[in-house]
Amino acid sequence: RVEPTLVCYNASITACERAHEWKRALEVLQGMRRAAVDASSVSCNAAISACEKAAAWQQAIAVFASMPFAALRPNVVTFSAAMTACARAGHWEGILALLSGMQQAGVDPDEECARVF
């Protein structure tokens, strides 16, 4: 039996994101944990982006918040996707909290972050 690798899981999450299947993307991310495959920043970013496309800001924030427990540091892509998820849902408090966290983490905003405002 061949076990799926991190690359396989990441490709699956990205495919779910592109298909606007955010719930399935989260299921794949959970499946990684059950299979003892450590998620990467790419895994989390793709899952957050899938949630962002559906304005599922609470789920996006949940994935974001889980990253430090997996020893993963959010990067500009992570912050941007989470802020966009909040923006699509009209959750401005979340955007401001993420922007503050971004500054505290020393992550510089990019053009995508600026589009949120």
mmCIF file of C-alpha atoms in Angstrom:
data_model
loop_
_atom_site.group_PDB
_atom_site.id
_atom_site.type_symbol
_atom_site.label_atom_id
_atom_site.label_comp_id
_atom_site.label_asym_id
_atom_site.label_seq_id
_atom_site.Cartn_x
_atom_site.Cartn_y
_atom_site.Cartn_z
ATOM 1 C CA ARG A 1 0.000 0.000 0.000
ATOM 2 C CA VAL A 2 1.323 3.415 -0.963
ATOM 3 C CA GLU A 3 0.793 6.146 1.617
ATOM 4 C CA PRO A 4 0.000 9.671 0.433
ATOM 5 C CA THR A 5 2.785 12.211 0.888
ATOM 6 C CA LEU A 6 2.696 15.857 1.873
ATOM 7 C CA VAL A 7 2.826 16.778 -1.822
ATOM 8 C CA CYS A 8 -0.227 14.606 -2.541
ATOM 9 C CA TYR A 9 -2.190 16.168 0.296
ATOM 10 C CA ASN A 10 -1.202 19.691 -0.750
ATOM 11 C CA ALA A 11 -2.263 18.982 -4.327
ATOM 12 C CA SER A 12 -5.610 17.670 -3.067
ATOM 13 C CA ILE A 13 -6.237 20.727 -0.896
ATOM 14 C CA THR A 14 -5.303 23.030 -3.769
ATOM 15 C CA ALA A 15 -7.649 21.141 -6.104
ATOM 16 C CA CYS A 16 -10.447 21.571 -3.554
ATOM 17 C CA GLU A 17 -9.661 25.274 -3.322
ATOM 18 C CA ARG A 18 -9.866 25.686 -7.095
ATOM 19 C CA ALA A 19 -13.144 23.768 -7.177
ATOM 20 C CA HIS A 20 -14.578 25.987 -4.408
ATOM 21 C CA GLU A 21 -14.914 22.933 -2.155
ATOM 22 C CA TRP A 22 -13.768 24.490 1.114
ATOM 23 C CA LYS A 23 -15.358 21.822 3.310
ATOM 24 C CA ARG A 24 -13.521 19.099 1.427
ATOM 25 C CA ALA A 25 -10.276 21.080 1.694
ATOM 26 C CA LEU A 26 -10.685 21.096 5.477
ATOM 27 C CA GLU A 27 -11.478 17.380 5.450
ATOM 28 C CA VAL A 28 -8.246 16.687 3.564
ATOM 29 C CA LEU A 29 -6.318 18.844 6.055
ATOM 30 C CA GLN A 30 -7.860 16.856 8.916
ATOM 31 C CA GLY A 31 -7.050 13.635 7.074
ATOM 32 C CA MET A 32 -3.400 14.613 7.073
ATOM 33 C CA ARG A 33 -3.438 14.770 10.856
ATOM 34 C CA ARG A 34 -5.143 11.380 11.122
ATOM 35 C CA ALA A 35 -2.541 9.915 8.743
ATOM 36 C CA ALA A 36 0.279 11.475 10.807
ATOM 37 C CA VAL A 37 1.429 13.608 7.873
ATOM 38 C CA ASP A 38 2.587 16.986 9.127
ATOM 39 C CA ALA A 39 0.888 19.882 7.398
ATOM 40 C CA SER A 40 3.048 22.622 5.933
ATOM 41 C CA SER A 41 2.446 26.325 5.454
ATOM 42 C CA VAL A 42 1.412 25.447 1.899
ATOM 43 C CA SER A 43 -1.230 23.051 3.247
ATOM 44 C CA CYS A 44 -2.660 25.638 5.608
ATOM 45 C CA ASN A 45 -2.472 28.478 3.076
ATOM 46 C CA ALA A 46 -4.397 26.421 0.516
ATOM 47 C CA ALA A 47 -7.047 25.490 3.101
ATOM 48 C CA ILE A 48 -7.377 29.114 4.231
ATOM 49 C CA SER A 49 -7.664 30.226 0.606
ATOM 50 C CA ALA A 50 -10.405 27.653 0.027
ATOM 51 C CA CYS A 51 -12.309 29.091 3.001
ATOM 52 C CA GLU A 52 -11.631 32.621 1.781
ATOM 53 C CA LYS A 53 -13.328 31.938 -1.552
ATOM 54 C CA ALA A 54 -16.500 30.949 0.326
ATOM 55 C CA ALA A 55 -16.264 33.793 2.876
ATOM 56 C CA ALA A 56 -15.987 31.081 5.534
ATOM 57 C CA TRP A 57 -14.001 33.404 7.757
ATOM 58 C CA GLN A 58 -14.451 31.447 10.987
ATOM 59 C CA GLN A 59 -13.004 28.308 9.440
ATOM 60 C CA ALA A 60 -10.174 30.311 7.837
ATOM 61 C CA ILE A 61 -9.319 31.809 11.229
ATOM 62 C CA ALA A 62 -9.475 28.359 12.856
ATOM 63 C CA VAL A 63 -6.884 27.014 10.396
ATOM 64 C CA PHE A 64 -4.800 30.163 10.875
ATOM 65 C CA ALA A 65 -4.948 29.803 14.665
ATOM 66 C CA SER A 66 -3.918 26.138 14.495
ATOM 67 C CA MET A 67 -0.642 26.879 12.711
ATOM 68 C CA PRO A 68 1.502 27.709 15.772
ATOM 69 C CA PHE A 69 0.468 24.401 17.362
ATOM 70 C CA ALA A 70 2.038 22.675 14.349
ATOM 71 C CA ALA A 71 5.159 24.863 14.639
ATOM 72 C CA LEU A 72 4.174 26.735 11.468
ATOM 73 C CA ARG A 73 4.601 30.479 11.057
ATOM 74 C CA PRO A 74 1.971 32.358 9.091
ATOM 75 C CA ASN A 75 3.467 34.294 6.181
ATOM 76 C CA VAL A 76 2.130 37.131 4.044
ATOM 77 C CA VAL A 77 0.072 34.683 1.960
ATOM 78 C CA THR A 78 -1.504 33.265 5.121
ATOM 79 C CA PHE A 79 -2.385 36.669 6.539
ATOM 80 C CA SER A 80 -3.683 37.920 3.197
ATOM 81 C CA ALA A 81 -5.983 34.943 2.634
ATOM 82 C CA ALA A 82 -7.332 35.125 6.188
ATOM 83 C CA MET A 83 -7.935 38.883 5.885
ATOM 84 C CA THR A 84 -9.706 38.417 2.555
ATOM 85 C CA ALA A 85 -11.946 35.730 4.102
ATOM 86 C CA CYS A 86 -12.890 38.195 6.828
ATOM 87 C CA ALA A 87 -13.456 40.978 4.287
ATOM 88 C CA ARG A 88 -15.780 38.851 2.152
ATOM 89 C CA ALA A 89 -17.875 38.174 5.226
ATOM 90 C CA GLY A 90 -17.799 41.800 6.390
ATOM 91 C CA HIS A 91 -15.877 40.845 9.543
ATOM 92 C CA TRP A 92 -13.767 43.983 9.945
ATOM 93 C CA GLU A 93 -12.729 43.190 13.507
ATOM 94 C CA GLY A 94 -10.992 40.081 12.209
ATOM 95 C CA ILE A 95 -9.146 42.066 9.565
ATOM 96 C CA LEU A 96 -7.887 44.543 12.140
ATOM 97 C CA ALA A 97 -6.806 41.751 14.494
ATOM 98 C CA LEU A 98 -4.943 40.010 11.668
ATOM 99 C CA LEU A 99 -3.284 43.256 10.611
ATOM 100 C CA SER A 100 -2.123 43.787 14.187
ATOM 101 C CA GLY A 101 -0.843 40.194 14.346
ATOM 102 C CA MET A 102 0.946 40.704 11.064
ATOM 103 C CA GLN A 103 2.790 43.705 12.458
ATOM 104 C CA GLN A 104 3.653 41.837 15.657
ATOM 105 C CA ALA A 105 5.000 38.912 13.620
ATOM 106 C CA GLY A 106 7.131 41.241 11.524
ATOM 107 C CA VAL A 107 5.394 40.233 8.290
ATOM 108 C CA ASP A 108 5.232 43.028 5.727
ATOM 109 C CA PRO A 109 1.894 43.443 3.912
ATOM 110 C CA ASP A 110 1.805 42.999 0.152
ATOM 111 C CA GLU A 111 -0.530 44.324 -2.552
ATOM 112 C CA GLU A 112 -3.086 41.609 -1.823
ATOM 113 C CA CYS A 113 -3.354 42.809 1.778
ATOM 114 C CA ALA A 114 -3.858 46.375 0.603
ATOM 115 C CA ARG A 115 -6.787 45.281 -1.586
ATOM 116 C CA VAL A 116 -8.659 44.185 1.520
ATOM 117 C CA PHE A 117 -9.079 47.834 2.465
#
